[in-house]
Structures are given as C-alpha cells and as structure tokens.
Coordinates of C-alpha atoms in Angstrom, one line a residue:
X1 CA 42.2 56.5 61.1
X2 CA 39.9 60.0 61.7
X3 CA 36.5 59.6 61.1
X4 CA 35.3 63.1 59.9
X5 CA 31.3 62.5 60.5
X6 CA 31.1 66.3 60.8
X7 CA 31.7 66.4 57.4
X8 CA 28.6 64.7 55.7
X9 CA 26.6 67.8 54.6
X10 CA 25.0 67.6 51.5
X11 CA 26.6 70.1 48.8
X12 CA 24.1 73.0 47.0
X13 CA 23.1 72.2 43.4
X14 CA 25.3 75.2 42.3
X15 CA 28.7 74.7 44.0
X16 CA 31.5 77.2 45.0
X17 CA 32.7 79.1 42.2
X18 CA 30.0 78.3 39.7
X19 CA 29.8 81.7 38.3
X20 CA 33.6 81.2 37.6
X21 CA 33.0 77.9 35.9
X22 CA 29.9 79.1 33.4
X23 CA 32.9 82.1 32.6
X24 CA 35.5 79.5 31.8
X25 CA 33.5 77.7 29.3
X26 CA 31.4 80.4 27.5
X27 CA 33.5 79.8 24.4
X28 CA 32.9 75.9 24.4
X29 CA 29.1 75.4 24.2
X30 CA 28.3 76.2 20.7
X31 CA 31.5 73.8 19.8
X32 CA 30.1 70.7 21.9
X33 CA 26.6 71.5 21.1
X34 CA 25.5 70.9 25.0
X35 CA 22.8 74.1 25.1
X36 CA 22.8 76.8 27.2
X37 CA 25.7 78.6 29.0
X38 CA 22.5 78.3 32.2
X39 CA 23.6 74.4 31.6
X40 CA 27.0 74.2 32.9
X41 CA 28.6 72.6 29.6
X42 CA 32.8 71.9 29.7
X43 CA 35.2 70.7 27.2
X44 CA 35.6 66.5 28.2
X45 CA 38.8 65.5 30.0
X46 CA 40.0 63.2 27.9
X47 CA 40.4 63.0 23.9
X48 CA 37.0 61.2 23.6
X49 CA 38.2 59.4 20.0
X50 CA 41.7 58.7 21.2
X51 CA 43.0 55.3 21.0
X52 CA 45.2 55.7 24.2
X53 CA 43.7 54.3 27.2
X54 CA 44.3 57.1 30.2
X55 CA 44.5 56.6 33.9
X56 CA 45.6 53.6 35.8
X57 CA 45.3 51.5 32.2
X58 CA 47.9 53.6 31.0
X59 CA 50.9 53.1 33.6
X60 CA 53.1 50.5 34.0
X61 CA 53.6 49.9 30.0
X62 CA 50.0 50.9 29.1
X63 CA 47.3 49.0 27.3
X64 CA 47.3 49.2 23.8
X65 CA 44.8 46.0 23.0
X66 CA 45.4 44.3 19.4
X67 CA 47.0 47.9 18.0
X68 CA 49.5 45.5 16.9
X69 CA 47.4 42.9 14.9
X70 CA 45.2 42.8 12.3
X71 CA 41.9 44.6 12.0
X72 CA 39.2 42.4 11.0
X73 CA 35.3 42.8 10.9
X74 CA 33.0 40.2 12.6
X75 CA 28.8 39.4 12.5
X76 CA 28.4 36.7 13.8
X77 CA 29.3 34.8 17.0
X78 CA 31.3 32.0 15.5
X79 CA 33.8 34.5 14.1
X80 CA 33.8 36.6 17.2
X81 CA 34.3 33.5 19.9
X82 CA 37.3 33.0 16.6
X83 CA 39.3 35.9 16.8
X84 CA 38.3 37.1 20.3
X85 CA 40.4 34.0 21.6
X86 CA 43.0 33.6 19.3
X87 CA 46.6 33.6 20.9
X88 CA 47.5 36.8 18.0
X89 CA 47.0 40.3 18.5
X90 CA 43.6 41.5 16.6
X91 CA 41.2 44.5 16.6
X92 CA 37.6 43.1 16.3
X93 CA 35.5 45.4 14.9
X94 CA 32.0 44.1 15.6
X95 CA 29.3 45.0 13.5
X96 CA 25.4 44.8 14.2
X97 CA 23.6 42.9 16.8
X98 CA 25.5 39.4 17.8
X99 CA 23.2 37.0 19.3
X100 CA 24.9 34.6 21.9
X101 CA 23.7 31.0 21.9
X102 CA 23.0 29.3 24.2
X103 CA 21.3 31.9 26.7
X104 CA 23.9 33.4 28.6
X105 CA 27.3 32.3 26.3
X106 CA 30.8 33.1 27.2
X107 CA 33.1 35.0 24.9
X108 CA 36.4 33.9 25.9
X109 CA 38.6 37.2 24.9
X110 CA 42.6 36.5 25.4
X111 CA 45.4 38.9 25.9
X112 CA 46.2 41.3 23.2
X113 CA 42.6 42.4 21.9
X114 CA 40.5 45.4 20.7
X115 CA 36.6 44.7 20.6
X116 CA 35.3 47.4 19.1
X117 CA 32.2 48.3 18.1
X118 CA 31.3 49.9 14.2
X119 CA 29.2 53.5 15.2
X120 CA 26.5 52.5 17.6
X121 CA 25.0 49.7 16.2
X122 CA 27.9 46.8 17.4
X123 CA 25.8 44.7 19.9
X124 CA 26.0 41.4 22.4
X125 CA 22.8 40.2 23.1
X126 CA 22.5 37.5 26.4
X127 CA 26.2 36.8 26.6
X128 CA 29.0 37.7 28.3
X129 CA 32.8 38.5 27.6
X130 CA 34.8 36.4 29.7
X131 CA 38.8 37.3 31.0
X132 CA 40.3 34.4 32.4
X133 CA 42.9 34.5 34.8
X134 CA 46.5 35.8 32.9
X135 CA 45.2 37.8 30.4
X136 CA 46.2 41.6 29.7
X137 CA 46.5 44.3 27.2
X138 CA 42.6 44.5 26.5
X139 CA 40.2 47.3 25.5
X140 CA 36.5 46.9 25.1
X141 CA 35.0 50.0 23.8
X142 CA 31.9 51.3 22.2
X143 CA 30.0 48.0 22.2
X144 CA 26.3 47.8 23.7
X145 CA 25.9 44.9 26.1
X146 CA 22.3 43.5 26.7
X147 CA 19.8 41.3 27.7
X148 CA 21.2 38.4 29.5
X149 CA 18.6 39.2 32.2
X150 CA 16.5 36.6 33.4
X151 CA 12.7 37.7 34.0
X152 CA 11.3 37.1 37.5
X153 CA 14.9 36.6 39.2
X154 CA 15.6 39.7 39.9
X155 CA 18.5 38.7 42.3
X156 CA 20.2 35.9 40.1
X157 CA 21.9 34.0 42.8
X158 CA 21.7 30.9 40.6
X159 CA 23.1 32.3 37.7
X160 CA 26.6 34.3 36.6
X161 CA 25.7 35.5 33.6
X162 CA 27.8 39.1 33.8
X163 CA 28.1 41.4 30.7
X164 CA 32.0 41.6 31.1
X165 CA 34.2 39.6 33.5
X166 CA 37.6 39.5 34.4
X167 CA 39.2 37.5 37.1
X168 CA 43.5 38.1 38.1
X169 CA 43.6 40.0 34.9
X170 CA 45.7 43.5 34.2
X171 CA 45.8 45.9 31.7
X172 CA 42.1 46.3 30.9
X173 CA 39.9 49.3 29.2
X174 CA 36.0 49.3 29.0
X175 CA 34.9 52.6 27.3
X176 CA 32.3 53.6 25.9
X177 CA 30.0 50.5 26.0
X178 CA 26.3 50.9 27.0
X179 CA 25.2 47.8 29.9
X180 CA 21.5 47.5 30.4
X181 CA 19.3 44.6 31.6
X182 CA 22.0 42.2 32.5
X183 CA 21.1 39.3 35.3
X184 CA 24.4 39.6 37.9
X185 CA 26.9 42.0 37.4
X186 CA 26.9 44.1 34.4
X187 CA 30.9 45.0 35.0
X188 CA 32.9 42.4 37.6
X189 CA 36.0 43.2 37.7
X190 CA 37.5 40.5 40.1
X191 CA 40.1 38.8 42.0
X192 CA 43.5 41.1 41.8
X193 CA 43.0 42.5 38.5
X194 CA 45.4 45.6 38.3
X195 CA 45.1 48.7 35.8
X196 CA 41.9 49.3 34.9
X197 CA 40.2 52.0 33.5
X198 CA 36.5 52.0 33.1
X199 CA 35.6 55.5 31.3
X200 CA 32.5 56.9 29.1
X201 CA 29.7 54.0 29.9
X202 CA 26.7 53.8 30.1
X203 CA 24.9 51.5 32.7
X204 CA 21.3 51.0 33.2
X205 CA 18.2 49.3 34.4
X206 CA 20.5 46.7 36.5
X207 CA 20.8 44.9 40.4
X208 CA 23.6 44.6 40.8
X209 CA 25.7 47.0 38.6
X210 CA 29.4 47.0 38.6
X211 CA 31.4 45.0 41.6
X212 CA 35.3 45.2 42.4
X213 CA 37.5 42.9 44.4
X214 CA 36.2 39.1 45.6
X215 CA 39.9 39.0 47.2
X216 CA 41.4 39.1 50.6
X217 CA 44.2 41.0 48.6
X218 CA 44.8 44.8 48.3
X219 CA 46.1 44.6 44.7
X220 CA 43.6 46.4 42.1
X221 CA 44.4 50.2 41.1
X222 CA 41.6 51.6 39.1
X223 CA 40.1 54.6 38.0
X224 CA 36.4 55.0 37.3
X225 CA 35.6 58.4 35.1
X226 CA 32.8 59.6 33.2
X227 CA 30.5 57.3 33.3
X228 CA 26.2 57.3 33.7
X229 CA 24.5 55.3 36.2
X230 CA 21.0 54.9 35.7
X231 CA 17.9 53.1 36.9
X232 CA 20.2 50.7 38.8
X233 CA 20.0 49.9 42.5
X234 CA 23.3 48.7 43.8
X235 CA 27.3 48.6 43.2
X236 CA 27.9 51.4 41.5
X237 CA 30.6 50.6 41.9
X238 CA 31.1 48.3 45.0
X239 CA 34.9 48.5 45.6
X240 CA 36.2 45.3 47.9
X241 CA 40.2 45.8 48.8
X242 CA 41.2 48.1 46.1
X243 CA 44.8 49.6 47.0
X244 CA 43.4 52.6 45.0
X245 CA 40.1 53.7 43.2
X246 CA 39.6 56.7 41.6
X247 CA 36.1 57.9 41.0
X248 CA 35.5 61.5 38.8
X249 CA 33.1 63.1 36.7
X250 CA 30.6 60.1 37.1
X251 CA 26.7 60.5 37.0
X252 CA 24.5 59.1 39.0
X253 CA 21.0 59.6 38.5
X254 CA 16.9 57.7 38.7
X255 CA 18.5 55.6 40.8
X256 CA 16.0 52.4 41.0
X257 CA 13.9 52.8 44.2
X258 CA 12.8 49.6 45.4
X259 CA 11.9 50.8 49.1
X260 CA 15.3 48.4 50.4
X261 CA 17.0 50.8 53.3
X262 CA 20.2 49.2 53.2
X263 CA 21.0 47.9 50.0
X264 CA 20.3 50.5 47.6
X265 CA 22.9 53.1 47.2
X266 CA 25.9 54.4 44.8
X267 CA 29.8 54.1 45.7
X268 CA 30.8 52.0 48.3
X269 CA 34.4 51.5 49.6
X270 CA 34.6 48.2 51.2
X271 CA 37.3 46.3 53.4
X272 CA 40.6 48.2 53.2
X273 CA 40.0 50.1 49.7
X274 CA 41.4 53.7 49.7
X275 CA 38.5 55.6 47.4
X276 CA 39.0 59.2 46.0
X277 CA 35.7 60.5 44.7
X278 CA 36.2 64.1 42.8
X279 CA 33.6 66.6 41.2
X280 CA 30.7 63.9 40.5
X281 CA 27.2 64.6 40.8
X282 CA 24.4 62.6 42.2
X283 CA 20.8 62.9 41.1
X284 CA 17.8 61.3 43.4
X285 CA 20.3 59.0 45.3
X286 CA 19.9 57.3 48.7
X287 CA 23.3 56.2 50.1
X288 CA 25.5 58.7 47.8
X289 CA 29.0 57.6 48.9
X290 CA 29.9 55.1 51.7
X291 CA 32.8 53.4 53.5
X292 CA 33.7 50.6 55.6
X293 CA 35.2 51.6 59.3
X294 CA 38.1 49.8 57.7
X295 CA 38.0 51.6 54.3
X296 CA 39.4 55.0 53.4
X297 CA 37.3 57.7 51.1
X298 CA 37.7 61.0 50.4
X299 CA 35.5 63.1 48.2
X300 CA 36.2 66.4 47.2
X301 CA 33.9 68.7 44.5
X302 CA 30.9 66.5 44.1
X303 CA 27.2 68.0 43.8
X304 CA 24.3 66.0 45.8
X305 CA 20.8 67.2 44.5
X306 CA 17.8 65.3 46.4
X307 CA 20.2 62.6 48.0
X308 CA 19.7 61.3 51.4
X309 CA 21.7 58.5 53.4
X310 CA 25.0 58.2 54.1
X311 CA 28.0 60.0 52.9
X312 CA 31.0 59.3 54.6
X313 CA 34.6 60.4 54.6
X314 CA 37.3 59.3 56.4
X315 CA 41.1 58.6 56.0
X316 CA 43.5 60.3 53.7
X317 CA 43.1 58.2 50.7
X318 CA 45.7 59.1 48.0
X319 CA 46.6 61.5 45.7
X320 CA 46.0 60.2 42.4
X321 CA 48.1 62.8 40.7
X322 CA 50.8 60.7 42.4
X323 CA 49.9 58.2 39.7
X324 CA 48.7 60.2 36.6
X325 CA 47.7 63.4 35.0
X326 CA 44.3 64.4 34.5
X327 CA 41.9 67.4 34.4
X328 CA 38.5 67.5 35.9
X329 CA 35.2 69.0 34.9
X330 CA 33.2 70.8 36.7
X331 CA 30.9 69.1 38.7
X332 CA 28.1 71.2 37.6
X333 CA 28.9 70.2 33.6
X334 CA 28.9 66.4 34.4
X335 CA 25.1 66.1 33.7
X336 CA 25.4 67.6 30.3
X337 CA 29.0 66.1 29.2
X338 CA 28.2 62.5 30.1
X339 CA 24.9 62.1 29.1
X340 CA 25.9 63.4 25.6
X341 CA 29.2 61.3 25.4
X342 CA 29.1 58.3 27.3
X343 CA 27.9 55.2 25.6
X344 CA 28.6 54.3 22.1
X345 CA 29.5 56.8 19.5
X346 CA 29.6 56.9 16.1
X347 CA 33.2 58.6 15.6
X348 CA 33.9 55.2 17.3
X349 CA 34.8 51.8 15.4
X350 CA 35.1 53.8 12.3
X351 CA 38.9 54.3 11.6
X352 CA 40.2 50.9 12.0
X353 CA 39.0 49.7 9.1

C-alpha cells in the first residue's frame, strides 16, 4: 500500500478550471433558480423526481421498493407500523407529523416498501425505522426524521434510538429525508448490508451522524451523493469494512465544534474500506477526509475552505465507473445545488397517489 502524505494540501476555494465551469452552466441558472453565475450553480446529476434509485441501489436487479403494490396514505402510527410490516408490496405515503409512542418506537419496515413522504410536511417524531436482518427492495425518501434525542446525554451509550437502521439488509434507498436531533445514529447502516444508496439528505444538529459497517466482513458497496452535513460532529459518514464507498457532490459545512481533537471530523475510511471521495466541498471542517493505515481513500476534485486536520490519501481505491454511470458537479456548484435540493421536496410524495 503507498501512503501519499505529500499529497494533503488543502485545495483553493476556486478550483482548476473554474472559469470553464461558470461557462458551462451560464444557460442553467435562471432555470434552477440558484442566483448568480458568481455562485457556481450546475444542473443536478441525477433526475431529482425520478423514481429509479441510481448507484450501487440500482445494480444487481435494482431497488424498486413497493412499485409493485398498492399506494396507500397513512396519519397515524398504528396504520404506519400496519403497512410498513406487512409481508405485500406497498407505497406508504405518509402524511403530516407521526408521533411514535412510546419514546423512541421501532417501525419495523419489511422487504418490498416505499415510505414516502406527501411534499415536506411527512414526519417521524422520536422513533426509528427499523430493517431487520433479510429484508430488501426498500426506499425511504422525502420523509423528515426527528427528535428522538435525549436532552443531557449527549453521547447516548445507553440508548439505540437511531432514525433509520438496517442490519444484513440489501437493496436499500434513503433520499431525500431530513435527520436532525436524533440520540445515536441518525443513519446506521450495519452488519453486511449491500447496495445502498444514500442521496439528497439532509443531516443536522447530531453526535454521531451516519455509521457504516459493525462487521469483520468486507461486504457493503455503497454510494453516498448529494447530501448536507450540518451542525454535526462525527461519522459523516464513518465507513467500517466497506468493499467500496463512493462519496460525491456531498456538503459539509458548521460542522459542530465542541473543542474534541480527535473525535470531531467528516469522512472516515476505517478497517479495510476502499473510499472514493469526488468533487465535494467542505466548509469549516477539522478532520476533512481520513483513513485507517489499513484502509484505502482516494479523493479527487473536492474544495476545502477553512478546513484543518487530516486529509489523507492512500491506496488505489476503485473506479466506480467500473460499477455505474454517473456525472459529477462541479465542486464549486455543490454549496448551491445541495442546499437547494436536498431534504424533502414538494414535487416529492405527490404522484403516487
């Protein structure tokens, strides 16, 4: 393995080629509404109200959810614990604020599902959506998840009570949903799971923020795209013995500074993970990128802006165009294009019904 220390200079604000980039997408601004040309706006990657999950979700027979069920409408947690666990194919349209009871509730959601949520209103409050071991085919999208943070513990050792969870799971798409003040993890994805695609989130004011792997195993493929971190101090993500991860276009930014010189910081590829991070930008970050001796990472495109710490690369990695197609934005347009489309949307929810 080469370890390529000489290679951890911070990047400028305004990258290589920017003047190139503002030319490319003169004729997009007024379209997406973003502001200025001066503000580096793009086109998005992906078709943002597409029902086709992209990425590693989409290989190996895709991940369609409850596309082939029926489409029903939910308000209350009774009829969501219902359908979300029924052994049929359903999408779950969820609309308005659902309350778990008791503090902290599992939603048990079984293979075959779509949990949607209606425009920007579809809420869990202090519970969690659970994955047990087996289940696939599943796509949470467009859902705020909230509030299952206990005050004064800021560490919640005692507790588990994650905004989603998966353990040995495959086939699994989380877009669009907005996490803030959960009390452990506000995205685990654990133990094995394979093709994942987290894309378009939102996640804020959180410890311990998304975590990967709890597994001697070098199974999980997943790619990570789009998505804002904010006011949170750790994992984000923490990736523990992924075969591949696939990190572009993400934001991080106000990352929470609680003084800690160690355990404060954004990506992290741990054990034998090979990481691929790609035109992201990082705002105010200690610790941007990291890697075990053991791990590989390469990054490629990213913009640092007041960062400090660590940012290693070493190792080959992969190619993820080995895997799948994809385009990237510019690194410089990431600010602009996630803040404005990641988290729930109202063109979201809408056309199931």
């Amino acid at each position: 393995m080469t370890h390529l220390h000489g290679k951890h200079q911070p990047r400028s604000e305004r990258g290589p080629g920017q003047g190139k980039v503002l030319a490319t997408v003169i004729g997009l601004v007024a379209a997406l509404g973003l502001g200025a040309v001066g503000e580096a706006s793009a086109a998005p990657t992906v078709n943002l109200w597409s029902d086709t999950a992209h990425g590693f979700a989409s290989l190996d027979g895709g991940t369609t959810g409850g596309a082939a069920g029926k489409v029903v409408t939910v308000t209350d947690q009774a009829s969501l614990e219902k359908y979300a666990a029924a052994e049929e194919p359903y999408v779950i349209r969820v609309a308005g604020t659902i309350k778990a009871e008791p503090f902290g509730a599992n939603v048990v959601v079984a293979s075959d599902k779509t949990i949607i949520g209606v425009g920007t209103e579809g809420e869990l409050v202090q519970g969690e959506f659970h994955l047990t071991p087996g289940t696939h085919n599943v796509i949470i999208r467009n859902l705020t998840i909230r509030d299952s943070a206990i005050e004064g513990d800021w560490d919640c050792k005692d507790t588990d009570f994650d905004g989603i969870q998966m353990d040995s799971v495959h086939h699994v798409w989380v877009d669009h949903n907005r996490f803030s003040r959960i009390c452990d993890g506000q995205l685990d994805i654990r133990k094995d799971s394979e093709y994942i695609t987290v894309s378009y989130n939102q996640f804020t004011d959180s410890n311990k923020t998304f975590g990967i792997g709890w597994t001697p195993n070098v199974k999980t493929q997943i790619t990570i795209d789009h998505n804002w971190f904010r006011n949170t101090k750790q994992r984000n993500p923490s990736a523990d013995n992924c075969a591949y991860a696939h990190l572009y276009n993400n934001y991080m930014s106000a990352q929470l500074a609680d003084g800690d010189p160690v355990w404060t910081y954004g990506n992290w590829s741990r054990g034998r993970t090979k990481m691929v991070i790609e035109n992201s930008y990082y705002d105010g970050v200690q610790h941007p990128y990291q890697a075990d001796a053991t791990a590989e990472l390469v990054q490629r495109g990213s913009i640092l802006k007041n960062t400090t710490g660590r940012q290693d690369e070493w190792g080959a990695a992969f190619d993820p165009k080995d895997f799948y197609a994809y385009r990237l934005d510019p690194a410089a347009a990431v600010p602009a294009l996630v803040t404005r489309f990641s988290g729930p949307q109202k063109q979201l929810g809408t056309h199931t019904a």
